[in-house]
Amino acid sequence: MEREETPMAIRVMLVDDQVLLRTGFRMVLDAQPDMEVVAEAGDGVEALQVLRSTAVDVVLMDVRMPKLDGVETTRRICSDPNPPKVLILTTFDLDEYAFSGLKAGASGFMLKDVPPGELLTAIRSVHSGDAVVAPSTTRRLLDRFAPMLPHAGKEPQHKELERLTDREREVMVLVAQGLSNGEIAARLVLSEATVKTHVGRILTKLGLRDRVQVVVLAYETGLVRAGGQR
């Protein structure tokens, strides 16, 4: 009788200068059968060093750290080929860091006092490729910071947007407004599989990694403006 192979656990790295916080997260994650904390770091410099020799799937990244902050560390991690997914850890009064982290390539962000269940769901979601932990939250964050974007309030400036079909552009706008594939399918009277195909083509044509980057680009180019308006 053949033994069933056990799926490989999600390899998580904790990057935070607060040892107590890392310890708490480690206890929660290591108690899960499908997760394993494989590395820790107290600052961005140490994190980059550890990642050179340790295979990691998801990085939980603090933003305010000595030597190298989480935003720049995220940018450097995401510039590598096949990087791990990064989840930014933030607090309500550090929204500007979360915004910068998303632009740097993070797949999403969570509040530091997030309930354990939500944190575990976020890690699994990101690892499975969904990438966006809470698209509507991402959109609200971008609404707040949209005036800071270089093309805010102007006509779309990203020439790559011209590669999209009318339907793909329509889907991109709805993604940026925080709608899920199912909600987009209902709105456009399409199958969810068709919407997923459109999203995949948008990512490929625009050279984007995930839906977070779609949302950021939609705001950055002026395709969607504050309040989710076209």
C-alpha atoms as one frame of an Amber mdcrd trajectory, in Angstrom:
protein
   0.000   0.000   0.000   1.434   3.320  -1.106   1.838   6.095   1.444   0.255
   9.424   0.661   2.772  12.219   0.403   2.367  14.937   2.986   2.172  18.387
   1.364   5.217  20.500   2.110   4.616  23.013   4.872   4.557  26.709   4.019
   7.992  28.045   4.922   7.612  31.357   6.738  10.226  33.940   7.696   9.603
  36.492  10.460  11.291  39.875  10.077  10.766  42.226  13.011  13.054  43.947
  15.510  10.737  43.013  18.397  11.805  39.601  19.689   8.620  39.191  21.732
   6.426  39.739  18.684   8.427  37.219  16.647   8.114  34.710  19.468   4.347
  35.138  19.551   4.007  34.720  15.800   6.295  31.682  15.841   4.147  29.967
  18.488   0.996  30.530  16.427   2.510  29.461  13.096   4.466  26.450  14.314
   1.270  25.085  15.876  -0.175  24.723  12.367   0.356  21.412  10.546   0.858
  23.206   7.216   3.263  25.941   8.361   6.822  26.141   9.612   8.856  29.155
  10.695  12.194  28.479   8.996  13.959  31.783   9.693  13.870  35.018  11.672
  15.614  38.355  11.345  15.699  41.519  13.434  16.276  43.965  10.580  16.296
  44.181   6.809  20.028  43.657   6.364  19.914  40.428   8.342  16.802  39.327
   6.438  18.514  39.689   3.048  21.519  37.743   4.309  19.370  34.902   5.634
  17.359  34.678   2.413  20.543  33.975   0.439  20.826  30.588   2.110  17.297
  29.759   3.257  14.308  28.753   1.111  11.268  30.789   2.157   7.724  30.919
   0.758   6.217  33.834   2.707   7.915  36.675   4.594   6.088  38.535   7.364
   7.765  41.927   7.164   7.718  44.727   9.727   8.196  48.204   8.268  10.005
  50.150  10.962  13.334  48.483  11.687  16.946  49.591  12.226  19.627  49.424
   9.484  17.187  48.747   6.624  13.445  49.301   6.844  10.806  46.895   5.644
   9.871  48.851   2.523  13.388  48.884   1.078  13.931  45.286   2.177  10.718
  44.308   0.380  11.834  46.144  -2.748  15.139  44.272  -2.788  13.508  40.910
  -2.123  10.918  41.378  -4.850  13.543  42.414  -7.398  15.065  38.922  -7.246
  13.870  36.159  -9.573  11.178  33.944  -8.021  11.082  35.829  -4.713   9.019
  34.752  -1.702   5.701  36.514  -1.161   5.887  39.408   1.309   3.178  40.417
   3.760   3.753  43.836   5.310   2.943  44.164   9.018   1.687  47.622   9.913
  -0.408  49.618  12.367  -3.205  52.115  11.754  -0.875  55.089  12.101   1.649
  53.713   9.597  -0.528  53.544   6.491   2.083  55.386   4.431   4.474  52.514
   5.042   1.919  49.945   3.921   1.292  51.990   0.776   5.012  52.160   0.037
   5.324  48.447   0.747   2.661  47.595  -1.826   4.435  49.718  -4.408   7.686
  47.967  -3.516   6.163  44.607  -4.398   4.466  43.288  -1.267   1.524  40.955
  -1.882  -0.539  42.548   0.860  -0.461  43.939   4.365  -1.843  43.048   7.759
  -2.249  44.931  11.012   0.161  43.822  13.722  -2.717  43.093  16.097  -4.517
  40.920  13.546  -6.379  37.958  15.100  -4.370  34.730  14.683  -7.027  33.153
  12.462  -6.907  36.036   9.992  -3.118  35.972   9.891  -3.111  32.241   9.105
  -5.732  32.717   6.390  -3.678  35.552   4.882  -0.507  33.471   4.782  -2.293
  30.543   3.131  -4.029  32.854   0.668  -0.813  34.541  -0.401   1.064  31.256
  -0.628  -1.619  29.733  -2.860  -1.186  32.576  -5.316  -4.251  34.661  -4.472
  -1.820  37.394  -3.465  -4.333  39.954  -2.335  -5.279  39.573   1.314  -8.002
  42.218   1.209  -8.439  44.009  -2.121 -11.061  46.364  -0.707  -8.673  47.361
   2.091  -5.913  47.877  -0.460  -8.256  50.104  -2.430  -9.175  52.177   0.635
  -5.495  52.616   1.397  -4.809  53.782  -2.139  -7.815  56.100  -2.029  -6.139
  57.878   0.862  -2.782  58.195  -0.872  -3.933  58.586  -4.478  -3.196  62.365
  -4.481   0.494  61.513  -3.922   0.707  59.383  -7.046   2.507  60.951 -10.018
  -0.428  60.804 -12.439  -3.297  61.247  -9.990  -6.224  63.031 -11.617  -4.763
  62.816 -15.126  -5.626  60.668 -18.084  -4.061  57.182 -18.012  -0.365  57.558
 -18.871   0.922  53.980 -18.887   1.441  53.117 -22.550   1.242  49.403 -21.764
  -2.448  49.926 -20.985  -2.917  50.234 -24.747  -2.137  46.505 -24.993  -5.354
  45.677 -23.173  -8.610  44.964 -24.931 -11.665  46.972 -23.909 -12.910  44.013
 -21.859  -9.544  43.572 -20.120  -9.456  47.251 -19.227 -12.985  46.945 -17.865
 -11.929  43.975 -15.728  -8.829  45.857 -14.537 -10.967  48.752 -13.316 -13.187
  46.388 -11.345 -10.161  44.617  -9.826  -8.880  48.032  -8.751 -12.234  48.792
  -7.170 -11.747  45.784  -4.901 -14.090  43.275  -6.532 -13.353  39.549  -6.430
 -13.454  37.373  -9.549 -16.914  36.181  -8.571 -18.198  39.729  -8.128 -16.662
  40.806 -11.435 -18.273  37.811 -13.159 -21.686  38.813 -11.790 -21.187  42.453
 -12.752 -20.138  41.674 -16.349 -22.355  38.591 -16.774 -19.365  36.328 -17.426
 -18.251  33.015 -15.982 -15.740  33.200 -13.127 -13.316  31.141 -15.241 -13.499
  33.756 -18.004 -12.774  36.536 -15.528  -9.798  34.582 -14.196  -8.502  34.257
 -17.753  -8.871  38.008 -18.307  -7.010  38.756 -15.067  -4.227  36.396 -16.116
  -3.885  38.145 -19.465  -3.793  41.540 -17.761  -0.957  40.379 -15.500   0.971
  38.963 -18.460   0.502  41.946 -20.784   1.429  44.490 -18.118   4.247  42.454
 -16.582   2.596  42.431 -13.160   2.957  39.749 -10.505  -0.425  39.846  -8.770
  -3.681  41.715  -8.198  -2.126  44.125  -5.715   0.115  45.421  -8.485  -2.938
  45.729 -10.756  -4.626  47.929  -8.142  -1.525  50.077  -7.622  -0.975  50.552
 -11.371  -4.629  51.445 -11.956  -4.320  54.269  -9.436  -0.820  55.250 -10.479
  -1.826  55.732 -14.112  -5.118  57.482 -13.365  -7.211  54.614 -14.790  -8.964
  54.608 -11.410  -9.065  57.633  -9.130  -9.696  58.186  -5.452 -13.025  56.728
  -4.448 -12.672  54.012  -7.066 -14.012  56.260  -9.828 -12.904  55.909 -13.425
